[in-house]
Amino acid sequence: MSAAGHSHDHDHDHAHGHSCKAEPAAILARAEELCRERAVQFTALRREVLDAVVASEKPPGAYDIAERLSRPGRRVAPVSVYRALDFLMELGLVHRIASRNAFVPCAHAHGASENVVFLICRTCGGIDETTSPEVESGLGKTLKRAGFTPAHSILEVEGDCGACRDKARRA
């Protein structure tokens, strides 16, 4: 996955909201700043896990990260990686893609009522992040009618990205 939070190597022409595009250094700086603001420790393992998510070609799972961080004389347990990922998710530095049980970096803060929408390409495996006021409005109305208060909301939509769709049409 690129530092942009996408797991594909081609550009897409997006007509949707923002994507998590940022350099690894910017994501790391944001992590350090958030930890200072909240008076929490940005431990070496948390930093290494964040670096691993940012540097991965494809969204990694916790076991992938544990394997990547382990070396002779130092075994990193998946449970430790999960704890670090939970911490990073609480700070909004990474998102979990539930359908893939994998993680992507996030370079920006989300508003309190902002729902995240992941667009997952089934052809190239690309994952783009966006928001949608229309989805937020409709979901908000549905939740209100149900009397349900969500802790957080992430929507995953699987299909074909514009680049892959165009490539298929040309073929």
Rosetta silent file (secondary structure, phi, psi, omega in degrees, C-alpha in Angstrom):
SEQUENCE: MSAAGHSHDHDHDHAHGHSCKAEPAAILARAEELCRERAVQFTALRREVLDAVVASEKPPGAYDIAERLSRPGRRVAPVSVYRALDFLMELGLVHRIASRNAFVPCAHAHGASENVVFLICRTCGGIDETTSPEVESGLGKTLKRAGFTPAHSILEVEGDCGACRDKARRA
SCORE:     score description
SCORE:     0.000 S_00000001
   1 L     0.000  141.107  178.235    0.000    0.000    0.000 S_00000001
   2 L   -77.005  168.877  178.079    1.282    3.418   -0.753 S_00000001
   3 L   -64.533  -15.480 -179.370    1.628    6.110    1.855 S_00000001
   4 L   -75.395   -6.098  179.608   -1.582    7.524    0.490 S_00000001
   5 L    88.522   17.521 -179.545   -3.527    4.764    2.180 S_00000001
   6 L  -118.955  149.171 -177.396   -4.301    2.994   -1.060 S_00000001
   7 L  -107.877   31.336  178.391   -3.279   -0.497   -2.037 S_00000001
   8 L  -135.600  161.077 -172.141   -3.005    0.050   -5.758 S_00000001
   9 L  -103.640    2.972 -178.677   -0.392    1.540   -8.033 S_00000001
  10 L  -115.112  159.696 -179.005   -2.515    3.473  -10.514 S_00000001
  11 L   -85.693  147.713  177.523   -4.274    6.778  -10.299 S_00000001
  12 L  -117.680  148.301  174.204   -8.029    7.046  -10.116 S_00000001
  13 L   -95.538  102.304 -173.324  -10.206    9.942  -11.175 S_00000001
  14 L   -98.514  136.236  176.258  -12.280   10.435   -8.059 S_00000001
  15 L  -111.010   14.145 -178.875  -15.459   12.421   -7.871 S_00000001
  16 L  -105.815 -170.206 -175.103  -15.965   11.727   -4.189 S_00000001
  17 L   -68.014 -154.422 -173.933  -14.700   13.314   -0.996 S_00000001
  18 L   -72.282  157.860  170.948  -11.272   13.254    0.544 S_00000001
  19 L  -118.588  164.270  179.625   -8.869   10.364    0.594 S_00000001
  20 L   -85.053   73.848 -178.861   -6.243    9.657    3.219 S_00000001
  21 L  -102.872  120.939  174.968   -3.326   11.046    1.252 S_00000001
  22 L  -167.829  158.129  176.905   -0.233   12.014    3.164 S_00000001
  23 L   -75.353  151.482  177.661    3.428   11.282    3.411 S_00000001
  24 H   -52.855  -39.423 -179.771    4.561    8.793    6.077 S_00000001
  25 H   -62.801  -35.428  179.333    6.355   11.625    7.896 S_00000001
  26 H   -69.259  -39.137  178.231    3.094   13.604    8.085 S_00000001
  27 H   -65.384  -43.055  178.545    1.223   10.626    9.533 S_00000001
  28 H   -63.482  -42.925  178.641    3.988   10.095   12.097 S_00000001
  29 H   -62.518  -40.504  178.112    3.981   13.805   13.023 S_00000001
  30 H   -63.276  -40.821  178.759    0.195   13.682   13.462 S_00000001
  31 H   -61.799  -46.484 -179.951    0.560   10.627   15.713 S_00000001
  32 H   -62.245  -42.406  179.917    3.156   12.352   17.877 S_00000001
  33 H   -63.875  -46.060  179.218    1.024   15.489   18.121 S_00000001
  34 H   -61.576  -41.021  179.421   -2.135   13.561   19.075 S_00000001
  35 H   -64.964  -41.295  176.288   -0.262   11.621   21.738 S_00000001
  36 H   -61.667  -46.870 -178.939    1.147   14.850   23.230 S_00000001
  37 H   -59.964  -37.542 -175.420   -2.304   16.488   23.196 S_00000001
  38 H   -97.125    2.742  179.479   -3.905   13.504   24.924 S_00000001
  39 L    53.933   47.150  175.809   -0.990   12.840   27.263 S_00000001
  40 L  -121.500  155.322 -176.961   -0.604    9.238   26.105 S_00000001
  41 L   -82.944  135.428  172.018    2.583    7.418   25.219 S_00000001
  42 L  -101.351   81.928 -173.569    3.576    6.816   21.633 S_00000001
  43 L   -66.517  166.255  178.884    5.618    3.742   22.458 S_00000001
  44 H   -59.095  -41.846 -179.424    8.212    2.189   20.182 S_00000001
  45 H   -66.481  -42.704  178.043    5.846   -0.682   19.344 S_00000001
  46 H   -59.597  -41.974  178.385    2.960    1.679   18.510 S_00000001
  47 H   -63.913  -44.755 -179.684    5.325    3.641   16.249 S_00000001
  48 H   -64.282  -39.432  178.947    6.577    0.456   14.577 S_00000001
  49 H   -66.020  -44.643  177.685    3.026   -0.803   13.996 S_00000001
  50 H   -61.307  -44.724  177.812    1.988    2.523   12.478 S_00000001
  51 H   -58.649  -40.677 -179.324    5.098    2.518   10.280 S_00000001
  52 H   -65.510  -40.145  178.517    4.290   -1.028    9.143 S_00000001
  53 H   -65.525  -45.137 -178.486    0.721   -0.082    8.179 S_00000001
  54 H   -64.569  -39.283 -173.976    1.899    3.005    6.296 S_00000001
  55 H   -83.661  -12.336 -174.984    4.716    1.163    4.481 S_00000001
  56 L   -70.053  141.317  177.184    2.732   -1.913    3.434 S_00000001
  57 L   -68.409  -37.004  178.199    1.957   -2.413   -0.253 S_00000001
  58 L  -126.104  154.627 -179.991   -1.446   -3.891    0.643 S_00000001
  59 L   -56.161  118.273 -177.244   -3.487   -3.366    3.811 S_00000001
  60 L   -85.000  155.036  170.556   -1.834   -5.673    6.344 S_00000001
  61 L   -93.577  171.229 -178.295   -3.474   -7.781    9.020 S_00000001
  62 H   -61.114  -39.205 -179.732   -2.184   -7.976   12.585 S_00000001
  63 H   -67.992  -36.162  175.850   -0.402  -11.279   11.939 S_00000001
  64 H   -61.861  -43.616 -178.804    1.327   -9.792    8.875 S_00000001
  65 H   -66.125  -43.556  179.471    2.492   -6.871   10.985 S_00000001
  66 H   -59.314  -42.256  179.361    3.692   -9.152   13.801 S_00000001
  67 H   -65.194  -42.955 -179.224    5.686  -11.194   11.298 S_00000001
  68 H   -62.959  -37.966 -177.093    7.158   -8.076    9.709 S_00000001
  69 H   -82.767  -18.583  179.843    8.253   -6.667   13.077 S_00000001
  70 L   -78.050  147.916  176.381    9.675   -9.945   14.375 S_00000001
  71 E  -152.725  169.869  179.841   13.321  -10.790   13.796 S_00000001
  72 L   -52.829  127.122 -179.635   15.838  -13.206   15.289 S_00000001
  73 L    87.134   -5.567  179.251   15.877  -12.633   19.021 S_00000001
  74 E  -145.274  103.977  176.926   12.695  -10.554   18.974 S_00000001
  75 L  -101.950  126.265  177.896    9.300  -12.107   18.445 S_00000001
  76 L  -100.025  121.754 -177.578    6.383   -9.684   18.354 S_00000001
  77 L   -77.271  139.791  176.773    3.151  -11.337   19.448 S_00000001
  78 H   -54.637  -35.183 -179.717    0.000  -10.679   17.404 S_00000001
  79 H   -62.813  -35.162  177.033   -1.842   -9.752   20.622 S_00000001
  80 H   -68.227  -37.506  177.578    0.649   -6.911   21.158 S_00000001
  81 H   -66.412  -42.715  178.192    0.075   -5.750   17.587 S_00000001
  82 H   -59.769  -41.752  178.376   -3.702   -5.850   18.122 S_00000001
  83 H   -62.037  -43.813  179.146   -3.324   -3.686   21.240 S_00000001
  84 H   -64.514  -41.045  178.545   -1.203   -1.184   19.320 S_00000001
  85 H   -64.385  -40.501  176.684   -3.721   -1.182   16.440 S_00000001
  86 H   -58.602  -44.715  177.980   -6.593   -0.580   18.888 S_00000001
  87 H   -60.427  -47.337 -178.809   -4.688    2.406   20.264 S_00000001
  88 H   -65.539  -34.001  176.532   -3.988    3.746   16.753 S_00000001
  89 H   -69.139  -40.765  178.335   -7.654    3.291   15.775 S_00000001
  90 H   -59.281  -35.170  178.991   -8.799    5.170   18.888 S_00000001
  91 L   -83.163   -6.471 -179.461   -6.610    8.089   17.809 S_00000001
  92 L    77.204   21.712 -178.639   -7.946    7.867   14.249 S_00000001
  93 L   -88.910  -23.288  174.859   -4.516    7.091   12.820 S_00000001
  94 E  -138.026  156.462  174.209   -5.558    3.811   11.214 S_00000001
  95 E  -120.620  147.639  174.911   -8.840    2.303   10.071 S_00000001
  96 E   -96.310  130.036  172.790   -9.801   -1.346   10.077 S_00000001
  97 E   -94.848   99.045 -171.985  -11.209   -2.754    6.862 S_00000001
  98 L   -59.268  -41.209 -177.054  -13.502   -5.361    8.414 S_00000001
  99 L   -66.228  -18.873  179.634  -14.142   -7.310    5.219 S_00000001
 100 L  -111.738   -6.267 -172.282  -10.384   -7.822    4.818 S_00000001
 101 L    45.848   50.295 -176.585   -9.451   -7.867    8.530 S_00000001
 102 E  -137.761  171.491 -171.799   -6.731   -5.444    7.512 S_00000001
 103 E  -129.346  144.383  177.076   -5.663   -1.918    8.339 S_00000001
 104 E  -128.534  148.511  178.606   -5.032    1.301    6.395 S_00000001
 105 E   -75.969  155.731  175.508   -3.444    4.540    7.596 S_00000001
 106 L  -128.578  126.480 -173.911   -5.464    7.722    7.979 S_00000001
 107 L   -97.117   -0.702 -176.363   -3.767   11.061    7.508 S_00000001
 108 L  -140.917  161.795  178.431   -6.524   13.394    8.698 S_00000001
 109 L   -83.964  147.519  176.482   -8.991   13.874   11.520 S_00000001
 110 L  -104.788  145.353  176.079  -12.634   13.054   11.029 S_00000001
 111 L   -66.171  159.923 -176.754  -15.448   15.184   12.374 S_00000001
 112 L   -56.817  -36.700 -177.902  -17.508   13.827   15.246 S_00000001
 113 L  -105.025   11.160 -176.419  -20.446   12.943   13.006 S_00000001
 114 L   -83.181  119.943  176.834  -18.414   12.107    9.915 S_00000001
 115 L   -90.736  140.817  179.792  -18.916    8.559    8.679 S_00000001
 116 E   -94.258  135.402  176.973  -16.114    6.927    6.740 S_00000001
 117 E  -120.416  121.348  176.434  -16.920    5.158    3.461 S_00000001
 118 E  -100.480  130.480  176.953  -14.358    2.771    1.996 S_00000001
 119 E  -104.764  110.980 -172.588  -14.533    2.036   -1.709 S_00000001
 120 E  -109.588  117.576 -179.443  -12.877   -1.341   -2.231 S_00000001
 121 E   -83.273  123.149 -178.742  -12.025   -2.437   -5.775 S_00000001
 122 L   -77.369  -11.602  179.920  -12.498   -6.170   -6.228 S_00000001
 123 L   -90.501  -57.216 -176.551  -10.244   -6.135   -9.299 S_00000001
 124 L   -95.782  -12.387 -178.476   -7.101   -4.256   -8.240 S_00000001
 125 L    81.942    5.152  179.532   -7.645   -4.383   -4.470 S_00000001
 126 L   -63.105  143.611  177.930   -7.479   -0.600   -4.213 S_00000001
 127 E  -128.303  115.292  176.336   -9.046    0.960   -1.149 S_00000001
 128 E  -110.920  146.357  178.982  -10.094    4.592   -1.234 S_00000001
 129 E  -109.861  139.901  176.862  -11.589    6.491    1.681 S_00000001
 130 E  -149.606  175.660  170.592  -14.263    9.106    1.331 S_00000001
 131 L  -128.136  162.214 -179.505  -17.149   10.666    3.198 S_00000001
 132 L  -146.139  111.844  176.964  -20.650   11.329    1.950 S_00000001
 133 H   -57.870  -33.778  179.771  -23.035   13.906    3.403 S_00000001
 134 H   -66.839  -43.211  177.825  -25.889   12.028    1.689 S_00000001
 135 H   -65.714  -44.166  179.981  -24.959    8.741    3.348 S_00000001
 136 H   -59.235  -43.581 -179.707  -24.463   10.485    6.691 S_00000001
 137 H   -63.503  -49.266 -179.559  -27.862   12.147    6.448 S_00000001
 138 H   -63.847  -42.884  179.320  -29.681    8.948    5.489 S_00000001
 139 H   -66.130  -40.902  178.433  -27.876    6.873    8.093 S_00000001
 140 H   -57.975  -44.337  178.590  -28.510    9.523   10.743 S_00000001
 141 H   -63.973  -42.509  179.767  -32.247    9.420   10.042 S_00000001
 142 H   -63.346  -44.435 -179.588  -32.282    5.618   10.129 S_00000001
 143 H   -65.935  -39.181  178.984  -30.388    5.510   13.430 S_00000001
 144 H   -62.524  -46.069  178.084  -32.647    8.149   14.975 S_00000001
 145 H   -59.294  -36.459 -178.641  -35.781    6.190   13.996 S_00000001
 146 H   -82.046   -9.500 -177.900  -34.249    3.060   15.529 S_00000001
 147 L    68.556   33.041 -174.644  -33.232    4.908   18.694 S_00000001
 148 L  -111.596  133.570  177.128  -29.663    3.745   18.154 S_00000001
 149 L  -113.638  110.371 -178.170  -26.523    5.698   19.035 S_00000001
 150 L   -77.669  149.472  172.898  -23.436    4.395   17.227 S_00000001
 151 L   -79.117  -39.264  174.160  -19.964    4.479   18.746 S_00000001
 152 L  -161.593  164.126 -176.865  -18.517    4.804   15.260 S_00000001
 153 L  -142.344  123.782  175.751  -19.589    4.040   11.737 S_00000001
 154 E  -131.603  129.533  179.816  -17.607    2.732    8.796 S_00000001
 155 E  -111.103  133.155  177.004  -19.219    1.642    5.554 S_00000001
 156 E  -113.874  128.742  178.691  -17.444   -0.638    3.086 S_00000001
 157 E  -121.763  120.641 -179.805  -18.562   -0.733   -0.540 S_00000001
 158 E  -102.933  138.162  179.939  -17.042   -3.357   -2.815 S_00000001
 159 E  -178.091 -144.175 -178.881  -17.111   -2.989   -6.575 S_00000001
 160 L  -121.307  129.422  178.303  -14.938   -1.804   -9.435 S_00000001
 161 L   -72.677  164.444 -178.233  -12.949    1.417   -9.425 S_00000001
 162 H   -60.030  -40.645 -179.060  -13.061    3.742  -12.405 S_00000001
 163 H   -64.750  -43.181  179.920   -9.576    2.797  -13.609 S_00000001
 164 H   -70.049  -38.064  177.889  -10.324   -0.936  -13.593 S_00000001
 165 H   -63.561  -43.339  178.222  -13.745   -0.372  -15.190 S_00000001
 166 H   -64.625  -40.901  179.690  -12.115    1.731  -17.945 S_00000001
 167 H   -63.065  -41.819  179.629   -9.404   -0.869  -18.448 S_00000001
 168 H   -65.778  -38.514  179.123  -12.053   -3.615  -18.804 S_00000001
 169 H   -65.474  -37.512  179.962  -13.997   -1.533  -21.342 S_00000001
 170 H   -72.670  -25.052 -176.911  -10.870   -0.991  -23.448 S_00000001
 171 L   -75.024    0.000    0.000  -10.031   -4.718  -23.392 S_00000001
